[in-house]
Amino acid sequence: MELPRPLAPWGPWLAIFPRDLALSLGPVLQRLSFAVGPLRMERASGDGEPDGFDGLDRRGPYERLLASEWLLAEEAPEEFLRRAAGGEHTFLRLTRPVPAGSHLSVALFDAGPGQLGSPRIAQLAALIVLARRAEAAGVRFGWGILQEPDEPLLPAVTPASVLRLLQSRTPHEATDAQIAAWHERLEGWREADDAWIVGARRLGGLPMGRSASHLQVWDVLDPRVRRVGVTVIPGSLPPREIALDLPEEDACVRLLRDPFQAAAVAPPERPSIPLETGANPVFSGNGTKLFLRTRTGGVLAIPVPNSPRAETGKPRLYELGEGDGRALAAGLLDSSVVLFTAGDGAAVLHHLRGKKGGAHDRVLYSEVPEEKFHIEPGDRLRPLFAAGKSLCAVDARGGLFAFLDLGHTKSLVRLGTGVVTASGSRLVDQVVWAEAPAEGRPARVRLWGSGSPRTVLSLDGFEGGQAFFGNPGGPSLRPFDLLAIRRDDRCWAVFSPDGRRDLTPPPGDRVVGVAHVPRAEGPGLLVLDKDRRTLVLLGRSWSKTLPAASADVEHVAVSPSTRFVAWSTVAGEVVVYSPWKDAVLVRRLPEGEA
């Protein structure tokens, strides 16, 4: 990997990371390395057999006196005697080398709760800094986990060892007994000249802590900065305290969860529960679950991990009772799955608590508006959006309805018509939606949480027949974070916290969402290429192609609360992809495919 000249000394260690992560980690290494300083070993002269000469000395037996000094004795005997009296003669110095590899630098990393999150990135940087420091001094290096005194030391910095450090998480602080065990273990190693404890401040007062060097790390609790505090205490020398600025947010997330591109694809899931033909994916409001309708009319909920390697629970099947029909919408309310069914003048919310049916509450909404929730045969599964303790859903004709539970009265209230897209506003706990123009009024964006809906954006001159909400890549207190809405046959307007920009997708491409990716200049439209297998994020001056689908893409969903995109193909494959991590998080194979 080619790196800038200031980072060249770190090349062998940074080469294991993708280049963008290596560049973001480089300044952290430089700053921390300067604070730690070089490793200076006090080497004895050695007690081995003489092995030639390695220099000159002012003392020594006269059989090792330099030949030039003997020449002076013959040519100028008085000067020879004067030098002898003044100790100015020069002798050859014998070499008695120290056996190779007899020194060892050890680093012990605290895996307790105080080192979760940002401090773990500082620990990763410390691992690389201490490894390079030992190599520069010509000594061996080994590291271990403070809470695991019986485990062998790891000798190198490799992708496997980096993952070992990142995944060594425990809810327990290091105990006196564990630190004493390390102290006893290293006491017996004569070659362990340099020992470091990397972790919380409290470790300095424990048994081994008083004799080891320390690299203390703590989180700076300021949401405006990405920074950790570090105090370097090299043995008996005075401590040095620094503020260590961390990389950008997306780089920090990748370093902690999925630092290597080789792990960017989750293992495929073999389906055991058949989905209905043409099942479309629906994200929960918080983006942690993906819902798909099954052939029996129930819903399969697939947990969405944060990285391809993250462990999640297995998919859960939520079945309805006999006579309930099939699920029309799915969502989460207070962490429980809620399904919506309707028919015969009644609307029903099913609060499910458990897998494969399980116990669930049926909440009947017998009072329906004059224009009841409209259902069409073969209608796709729709999302349920939470607004406080209420839920909202859009019917097949673009009507937005809220399920109001007012004690003894349960009502289904229509909030809007001509709705082309809706989303839960994740920070202000409200529902936001876009309406197409109608009856002499322009297209508009509206918001509801309690009371009456209000208009937050009016769009004169917009066709507004299609719109999508998305996530801008950072926290926002706006009623909506990211909106793409159709202006005319070709042009789309994209609204974000940075303002508005107009984008025009290529002819034949179909706009299916809006999203943002790291380091891109503004948000981009998510378009399905005319080949119907390739999804592309298209910005004003940039583009990003997503992994090609194995068959024609039938449905696409973009989570507005997390940075995930899901699609399903005509063959039945389901994929969840993160443009921010460039990783496939979920891949459900088509039925019958091994």
PDB file of N, CA and C in Angstrom, residues 379-453:
ATOM      1  N   ASP A 379     -51.956  -6.389  -2.489  1.00  0.00           N
ATOM      2  CA  ASP A 379     -51.268  -5.190  -1.998  1.00  0.00           C
ATOM      3  C   ASP A 379     -50.001  -5.589  -1.247  1.00  0.00           C
ATOM      4  N   ARG A 380     -48.950  -4.799  -1.419  1.00  0.00           N
ATOM      5  CA  ARG A 380     -47.668  -5.086  -0.773  1.00  0.00           C
ATOM      6  C   ARG A 380     -47.735  -4.794   0.723  1.00  0.00           C
ATOM      7  N   LEU A 381     -46.807  -5.376   1.473  1.00  0.00           N
ATOM      8  CA  LEU A 381     -46.694  -5.092   2.904  1.00  0.00           C
ATOM      9  C   LEU A 381     -46.239  -3.651   3.094  1.00  0.00           C
ATOM     10  N   ARG A 382     -46.835  -2.981   4.093  1.00  0.00           N
ATOM     11  CA  ARG A 382     -46.526  -1.573   4.325  1.00  0.00           C
ATOM     12  C   ARG A 382     -45.932  -1.377   5.724  1.00  0.00           C
ATOM     13  N   PRO A 383     -45.170  -0.322   5.914  1.00  0.00           N
ATOM     14  CA  PRO A 383     -44.605  -0.067   7.253  1.00  0.00           C
ATOM     15  C   PRO A 383     -45.615   0.599   8.176  1.00  0.00           C
ATOM     16  N   LEU A 384     -45.507   0.297   9.463  1.00  0.00           N
ATOM     17  CA  LEU A 384     -46.222   0.999  10.521  1.00  0.00           C
ATOM     18  C   LEU A 384     -45.249   1.973  11.173  1.00  0.00           C
ATOM     19  N   PHE A 385     -45.634   3.243  11.253  1.00  0.00           N
ATOM     20  CA  PHE A 385     -44.766   4.269  11.823  1.00  0.00           C
ATOM     21  C   PHE A 385     -45.263   4.647  13.202  1.00  0.00           C
ATOM     22  N   ALA A 386     -44.337   4.752  14.158  1.00  0.00           N
ATOM     23  CA  ALA A 386     -44.707   5.122  15.522  1.00  0.00           C
ATOM     24  C   ALA A 386     -44.617   6.632  15.691  1.00  0.00           C
ATOM     25  N   ALA A 387     -45.637   7.194  16.358  1.00  0.00           N
ATOM     26  CA  ALA A 387     -45.639   8.604  16.744  1.00  0.00           C
ATOM     27  C   ALA A 387     -46.086   8.648  18.198  1.00  0.00           C
ATOM     28  N   GLY A 388     -45.125   8.694  19.122  1.00  0.00           N
ATOM     29  CA  GLY A 388     -45.466   8.564  20.532  1.00  0.00           C
ATOM     30  C   GLY A 388     -45.962   7.154  20.790  1.00  0.00           C
ATOM     31  N   LYS A 389     -47.157   7.042  21.370  1.00  0.00           N
ATOM     32  CA  LYS A 389     -47.760   5.734  21.631  1.00  0.00           C
ATOM     33  C   LYS A 389     -48.734   5.329  20.530  1.00  0.00           C
ATOM     34  N   SER A 390     -48.813   6.123  19.449  1.00  0.00           N
ATOM     35  CA  SER A 390     -49.720   5.819  18.349  1.00  0.00           C
ATOM     36  C   SER A 390     -48.943   5.238  17.177  1.00  0.00           C
ATOM     37  N   LEU A 391     -49.695   4.595  16.271  1.00  0.00           N
ATOM     38  CA  LEU A 391     -49.122   4.032  15.066  1.00  0.00           C
ATOM     39  C   LEU A 391     -49.839   4.600  13.852  1.00  0.00           C
ATOM     40  N   CYS A 392     -49.107   4.718  12.740  1.00  0.00           N
ATOM     41  CA  CYS A 392     -49.681   5.242  11.501  1.00  0.00           C
ATOM     42  C   CYS A 392     -49.326   4.315  10.349  1.00  0.00           C
ATOM     43  N   ALA A 393     -50.216   4.280   9.333  1.00  0.00           N
ATOM     44  CA  ALA A 393     -49.972   3.482   8.135  1.00  0.00           C
ATOM     45  C   ALA A 393     -50.639   4.150   6.950  1.00  0.00           C
ATOM     46  N   VAL A 394     -50.107   3.876   5.761  1.00  0.00           N
ATOM     47  CA  VAL A 394     -50.644   4.421   4.510  1.00  0.00           C
ATOM     48  C   VAL A 394     -51.369   3.313   3.771  1.00  0.00           C
ATOM     49  N   ASP A 395     -52.602   3.599   3.284  1.00  0.00           N
ATOM     50  CA  ASP A 395     -53.339   2.553   2.577  1.00  0.00           C
ATOM     51  C   ASP A 395     -53.011   2.574   1.092  1.00  0.00           C
ATOM     52  N   ALA A 396     -53.683   1.734   0.314  1.00  0.00           N
ATOM     53  CA  ALA A 396     -53.364   1.556  -1.103  1.00  0.00           C
ATOM     54  C   ALA A 396     -53.721   2.777  -1.942  1.00  0.00           C
ATOM     55  N   ARG A 397     -54.575   3.669  -1.427  1.00  0.00           N
ATOM     56  CA  ARG A 397     -54.965   4.855  -2.172  1.00  0.00           C
ATOM     57  C   ARG A 397     -54.263   6.119  -1.679  1.00  0.00           C
ATOM     58  N   GLY A 398     -53.262   5.980  -0.844  1.00  0.00           N
ATOM     59  CA  GLY A 398     -52.518   7.135  -0.375  1.00  0.00           C
ATOM     60  C   GLY A 398     -53.141   7.839   0.800  1.00  0.00           C
ATOM     61  N   GLY A 399     -54.004   7.152   1.532  1.00  0.00           N
ATOM     62  CA  GLY A 399     -54.551   7.732   2.749  1.00  0.00           C
ATOM     63  C   GLY A 399     -53.673   7.373   3.939  1.00  0.00           C
ATOM     64  N   LEU A 400     -53.334   8.385   4.761  1.00  0.00           N
ATOM     65  CA  LEU A 400     -52.527   8.150   5.959  1.00  0.00           C
ATOM     66  C   LEU A 400     -53.452   8.113   7.166  1.00  0.00           C
ATOM     67  N   PHE A 401     -53.395   7.014   7.925  1.00  0.00           N
ATOM     68  CA  PHE A 401     -54.292   6.812   9.054  1.00  0.00           C
ATOM     69  C   PHE A 401     -53.492   6.624  10.336  1.00  0.00           C
ATOM     70  N   ALA A 402     -54.043   7.162  11.424  1.00  0.00           N
ATOM     71  CA  ALA A 402     -53.445   7.002  12.743  1.00  0.00           C
ATOM     72  C   ALA A 402     -54.361   6.160  13.615  1.00  0.00           C
ATOM     73  N   PHE A 403     -53.773   5.223  14.344  1.00  0.00           N
ATOM     74  CA  PHE A 403     -54.502   4.377  15.276  1.00  0.00           C
ATOM     75  C   PHE A 403     -54.411   5.028  16.654  1.00  0.00           C
ATOM     76  N   LEU A 404     -55.514   5.605  17.105  1.00  0.00           N
ATOM     77  CA  LEU A 404     -55.527   6.343  18.366  1.00  0.00           C
ATOM     78  C   LEU A 404     -56.177   5.496  19.449  1.00  0.00           C
ATOM     79  N   ASP A 405     -55.453   5.306  20.544  1.00  0.00           N
ATOM     80  CA  ASP A 405     -55.984   4.565  21.691  1.00  0.00           C
ATOM     81  C   ASP A 405     -56.264   5.571  22.796  1.00  0.00           C
ATOM     82  N   LEU A 406     -57.529   5.972  22.933  1.00  0.00           N
ATOM     83  CA  LEU A 406     -57.911   7.003  23.897  1.00  0.00           C
ATOM     84  C   LEU A 406     -58.662   6.374  25.066  1.00  0.00           C
ATOM     85  N   GLY A 407     -57.998   5.453  25.729  1.00  0.00           N
ATOM     86  CA  GLY A 407     -58.650   4.778  26.859  1.00  0.00           C
ATOM     87  C   GLY A 407     -59.705   3.809  26.375  1.00  0.00           C
ATOM     88  N   HIS A 408     -60.979   4.103  26.651  1.00  0.00           N
ATOM     89  CA  HIS A 408     -62.064   3.220  26.238  1.00  0.00           C
ATOM     90  C   HIS A 408     -62.415   3.391  24.770  1.00  0.00           C
ATOM     91  N   THR A 409     -61.936   4.466  24.147  1.00  0.00           N
ATOM     92  CA  THR A 409     -62.246   4.731  22.743  1.00  0.00           C
ATOM     93  C   THR A 409     -61.020   4.462  21.889  1.00  0.00           C
ATOM     94  N   LYS A 410     -61.216   3.655  20.859  1.00  0.00           N
ATOM     95  CA  LYS A 410     -60.128   3.352  19.934  1.00  0.00           C
ATOM     96  C   LYS A 410     -60.599   3.754  18.549  1.00  0.00           C
ATOM     97  N   SER A 411     -59.865   4.696  17.964  1.00  0.00           N
ATOM     98  CA  SER A 411     -60.310   5.281  16.705  1.00  0.00           C
ATOM     99  C   SER A 411     -59.227   5.180  15.648  1.00  0.00           C
ATOM    100  N   LEU A 412     -59.667   5.034  14.409  1.00  0.00           N
ATOM    101  CA  LEU A 412     -58.794   5.071  13.251  1.00  0.00           C
ATOM    102  C   LEU A 412     -59.061   6.391  12.539  1.00  0.00           C
ATOM    103  N   VAL A 413     -58.104   7.310  12.592  1.00  0.00           N
ATOM    104  CA  VAL A 413     -58.310   8.675  12.119  1.00  0.00           C
ATOM    105  C   VAL A 413     -57.458   8.929  10.887  1.00  0.00           C
ATOM    106  N   ARG A 414     -58.074   9.510   9.862  1.00  0.00           N
ATOM    107  CA  ARG A 414     -57.334   9.838   8.644  1.00  0.00           C
ATOM    108  C   ARG A 414     -56.623  11.177   8.820  1.00  0.00           C
ATOM    109  N   LEU A 415     -55.310  11.184   8.584  1.00  0.00           N
ATOM    110  CA  LEU A 415     -54.512  12.393   8.734  1.00  0.00           C
ATOM    111  C   LEU A 415     -54.254  13.099   7.417  1.00  0.00           C
ATOM    112  N   GLY A 416     -54.171  12.344   6.317  1.00  0.00           N
ATOM    113  CA  GLY A 416     -53.833  12.956   5.043  1.00  0.00           C
ATOM    114  C   GLY A 416     -54.269  12.103   3.881  1.00  0.00           C
ATOM    115  N   THR A 417     -54.345  12.731   2.705  1.00  0.00           N
ATOM    116  CA  THR A 417     -54.677  12.032   1.464  1.00  0.00           C
ATOM    117  C   THR A 417     -53.608  12.336   0.422  1.00  0.00           C
ATOM    118  N   GLY A 418     -53.552  11.507  -0.617  1.00  0.00           N
ATOM    119  CA  GLY A 418     -52.558  11.711  -1.668  1.00  0.00           C
ATOM    120  C   GLY A 418     -51.137  11.546  -1.170  1.00  0.00           C
ATOM    121  N   VAL A 419     -50.961  10.715  -0.127  1.00  0.00           N
ATOM    122  CA  VAL A 419     -49.639  10.536   0.471  1.00  0.00           C
ATOM    123  C   VAL A 419     -48.794   9.633  -0.433  1.00  0.00           C
ATOM    124  N   VAL A 420     -47.607  10.100  -0.812  1.00  0.00           N
ATOM    125  CA  VAL A 420     -46.734   9.317  -1.678  1.00  0.00           C
ATOM    126  C   VAL A 420     -45.588   8.672  -0.909  1.00  0.00           C
ATOM    127  N   THR A 421     -45.277   9.176   0.276  1.00  0.00           N
ATOM    128  CA  THR A 421     -44.283   8.538   1.128  1.00  0.00           C
ATOM    129  C   THR A 421     -44.467   9.065   2.552  1.00  0.00           C
ATOM    130  N   ALA A 422     -44.085   8.236   3.517  1.00  0.00           N
ATOM    131  CA  ALA A 422     -44.186   8.624   4.926  1.00  0.00           C
ATOM    132  C   ALA A 422     -43.041   7.991   5.686  1.00  0.00           C
ATOM    133  N   SER A 423     -42.738   8.576   6.845  1.00  0.00           N
ATOM    134  CA  SER A 423     -41.629   8.062   7.641  1.00  0.00           C
ATOM    135  C   SER A 423     -41.800   8.506   9.082  1.00  0.00           C
ATOM    136  N   GLY A 424     -41.234   7.742   9.992  1.00  0.00           N
ATOM    137  CA  GLY A 424     -41.179   8.159  11.384  1.00  0.00           C
ATOM    138  C   GLY A 424     -40.018   9.103  11.594  1.00  0.00           C
ATOM    139  N   SER A 425     -40.251  10.272  12.185  1.00  0.00           N
ATOM    140  CA  SER A 425     -39.176  11.210  12.491  1.00  0.00           C
ATOM    141  C   SER A 425     -38.509  10.752  13.774  1.00  0.00           C
ATOM    142  N   ARG A 426     -37.306  10.201  13.704  1.00  0.00           N
ATOM    143  CA  ARG A 426     -36.716   9.389  14.761  1.00  0.00           C
ATOM    144  C   ARG A 426     -36.341  10.172  16.006  1.00  0.00           C
ATOM    145  N   LEU A 427     -36.043  11.476  15.898  1.00  0.00           N
ATOM    146  CA  LEU A 427     -35.609  12.219  17.074  1.00  0.00           C
ATOM    147  C   LEU A 427     -36.736  13.025  17.719  1.00  0.00           C
ATOM    148  N   VAL A 428     -37.717  13.436  16.929  1.00  0.00           N
ATOM    149  CA  VAL A 428     -38.806  14.232  17.499  1.00  0.00           C
ATOM    150  C   VAL A 428     -40.056  13.388  17.704  1.00  0.00           C
ATOM    151  N   ASP A 429     -39.992  12.074  17.430  1.00  0.00           N
ATOM    152  CA  ASP A 429     -41.068  11.124  17.718  1.00  0.00           C
ATOM    153  C   ASP A 429     -42.373  11.554  17.069  1.00  0.00           C
ATOM    154  N   GLN A 430     -42.316  11.852  15.773  1.00  0.00           N
ATOM    155  CA  GLN A 430     -43.495  12.246  15.008  1.00  0.00           C
ATOM    156  C   GLN A 430     -43.475  11.529  13.666  1.00  0.00           C
ATOM    157  N   VAL A 431     -44.588  11.624  12.945  1.00  0.00           N
ATOM    158  CA  VAL A 431     -44.676  11.048  11.611  1.00  0.00           C
ATOM    159  C   VAL A 431     -44.674  12.180  10.597  1.00  0.00           C
ATOM    160  N   VAL A 432     -43.865  12.055   9.546  1.00  0.00           N
ATOM    161  CA  VAL A 432     -43.772  13.061   8.504  1.00  0.00           C
ATOM    162  C   VAL A 432     -44.124  12.399   7.181  1.00  0.00           C
ATOM    163  N   TRP A 433     -44.822  13.123   6.321  1.00  0.00           N
ATOM    164  CA  TRP A 433     -45.206  12.534   5.036  1.00  0.00           C
ATOM    165  C   TRP A 433     -45.243  13.612   3.956  1.00  0.00           C
ATOM    166  N   ALA A 434     -45.199  13.158   2.699  1.00  0.00           N
ATOM    167  CA  ALA A 434     -45.265  14.047   1.539  1.00  0.00           C
ATOM    168  C   ALA A 434     -46.556  13.759   0.791  1.00  0.00           C
ATOM    169  N   GLU A 435     -47.261  14.818   0.412  1.00  0.00           N
ATOM    170  CA  GLU A 435     -48.512  14.701  -0.325  1.00  0.00           C
ATOM    171  C   GLU A 435     -48.350  15.289  -1.719  1.00  0.00           C
ATOM    172  N   ALA A 436     -48.942  14.623  -2.711  1.00  0.00           N
ATOM    173  CA  ALA A 436     -48.955  15.140  -4.073  1.00  0.00           C
ATOM    174  C   ALA A 436     -49.908  16.328  -4.145  1.00  0.00           C
ATOM    175  N   PRO A 437     -49.729  17.226  -5.114  1.00  0.00           N
ATOM    176  CA  PRO A 437     -50.636  18.379  -5.240  1.00  0.00           C
ATOM    177  C   PRO A 437     -52.059  17.930  -5.572  1.00  0.00           C
ATOM    178  N   ALA A 438     -53.037  18.639  -5.055  1.00  0.00           N
ATOM    179  CA  ALA A 438     -54.438  18.290  -5.293  1.00  0.00           C
ATOM    180  C   ALA A 438     -55.316  19.480  -4.975  1.00  0.00           C
ATOM    181  N   GLU A 439     -56.430  19.613  -5.739  1.00  0.00           N
ATOM    182  CA  GLU A 439     -57.466  20.611  -5.474  1.00  0.00           C
ATOM    183  C   GLU A 439     -56.895  22.017  -5.328  1.00  0.00           C
ATOM    184  N   GLY A 440     -56.026  22.382  -6.245  1.00  0.00           N
ATOM    185  CA  GLY A 440     -55.503  23.733  -6.259  1.00  0.00           C
ATOM    186  C   GLY A 440     -54.416  24.018  -5.238  1.00  0.00           C
ATOM    187  N   ARG A 441     -54.002  23.043  -4.441  1.00  0.00           N
ATOM    188  CA  ARG A 441     -52.914  23.266  -3.487  1.00  0.00           C
ATOM    189  C   ARG A 441     -51.650  22.581  -3.997  1.00  0.00           C
ATOM    190  N   PRO A 442     -50.477  23.080  -3.640  1.00  0.00           N
ATOM    191  CA  PRO A 442     -49.226  22.488  -4.132  1.00  0.00           C
ATOM    192  C   PRO A 442     -48.876  21.211  -3.371  1.00  0.00           C
ATOM    193  N   ALA A 443     -47.869  20.548  -3.871  1.00  0.00           N
ATOM    194  CA  ALA A 443     -47.297  19.429  -3.113  1.00  0.00           C
ATOM    195  C   ALA A 443     -46.759  19.983  -1.792  1.00  0.00           C
ATOM    196  N   ARG A 444     -46.814  19.157  -0.750  1.00  0.00           N
ATOM    197  CA  ARG A 444     -46.380  19.655   0.558  1.00  0.00           C
ATOM    198  C   ARG A 444     -45.876  18.505   1.426  1.00  0.00           C
ATOM    199  N   VAL A 445     -45.108  18.886   2.441  1.00  0.00           N
ATOM    200  CA  VAL A 445     -44.620  17.949   3.450  1.00  0.00           C
ATOM    201  C   VAL A 445     -45.295  18.318   4.759  1.00  0.00           C
ATOM    202  N   ARG A 446     -45.877  17.305   5.434  1.00  0.00           N
ATOM    203  CA  ARG A 446     -46.644  17.559   6.639  1.00  0.00           C
ATOM    204  C   ARG A 446     -46.109  16.711   7.796  1.00  0.00           C
ATOM    205  N   LEU A 447     -46.453  17.136   9.012  1.00  0.00           N
ATOM    206  CA  LEU A 447     -45.919  16.509  10.221  1.00  0.00           C
ATOM    207  C   LEU A 447     -47.042  16.357  11.235  1.00  0.00           C
ATOM    208  N   TRP A 448     -47.010  15.239  11.969  1.00  0.00           N
ATOM    209  CA  TRP A 448     -48.009  15.015  13.023  1.00  0.00           C
ATOM    210  C   TRP A 448     -47.390  14.216  14.160  1.00  0.00           C
ATOM    211  N   GLY A 449     -47.663  14.669  15.384  1.00  0.00           N
ATOM    212  CA  GLY A 449     -47.282  13.919  16.565  1.00  0.00           C
ATOM    213  C   GLY A 449     -48.408  13.908  17.560  1.00  0.00           C
ATOM    214  N   SER A 450     -49.088  15.035  17.674  1.00  0.00           N
ATOM    215  CA  SER A 450     -50.288  15.188  18.496  1.00  0.00           C
ATOM    216  C   SER A 450     -50.999  16.436  18.003  1.00  0.00           C
ATOM    217  N   GLY A 451     -52.271  16.582  18.338  1.00  0.00           N
ATOM    218  CA  GLY A 451     -53.018  17.722  17.850  1.00  0.00           C
ATOM    219  C   GLY A 451     -53.325  17.585  16.378  1.00  0.00           C
ATOM    220  N   SER A 452     -53.259  18.700  15.648  1.00  0.00           N
ATOM    221  CA  SER A 452     -53.573  18.698  14.217  1.00  0.00           C
ATOM    222  C   SER A 452     -52.289  18.638  13.400  1.00  0.00           C
ATOM    223  N   PRO A 453     -52.345  17.967  12.235  1.00  0.00           N
ATOM    224  CA  PRO A 453     -51.168  17.968  11.358  1.00  0.00           C
ATOM    225  C   PRO A 453     -50.833  19.386  10.908  1.00  0.00           C
TER     226      PRO A 453
END
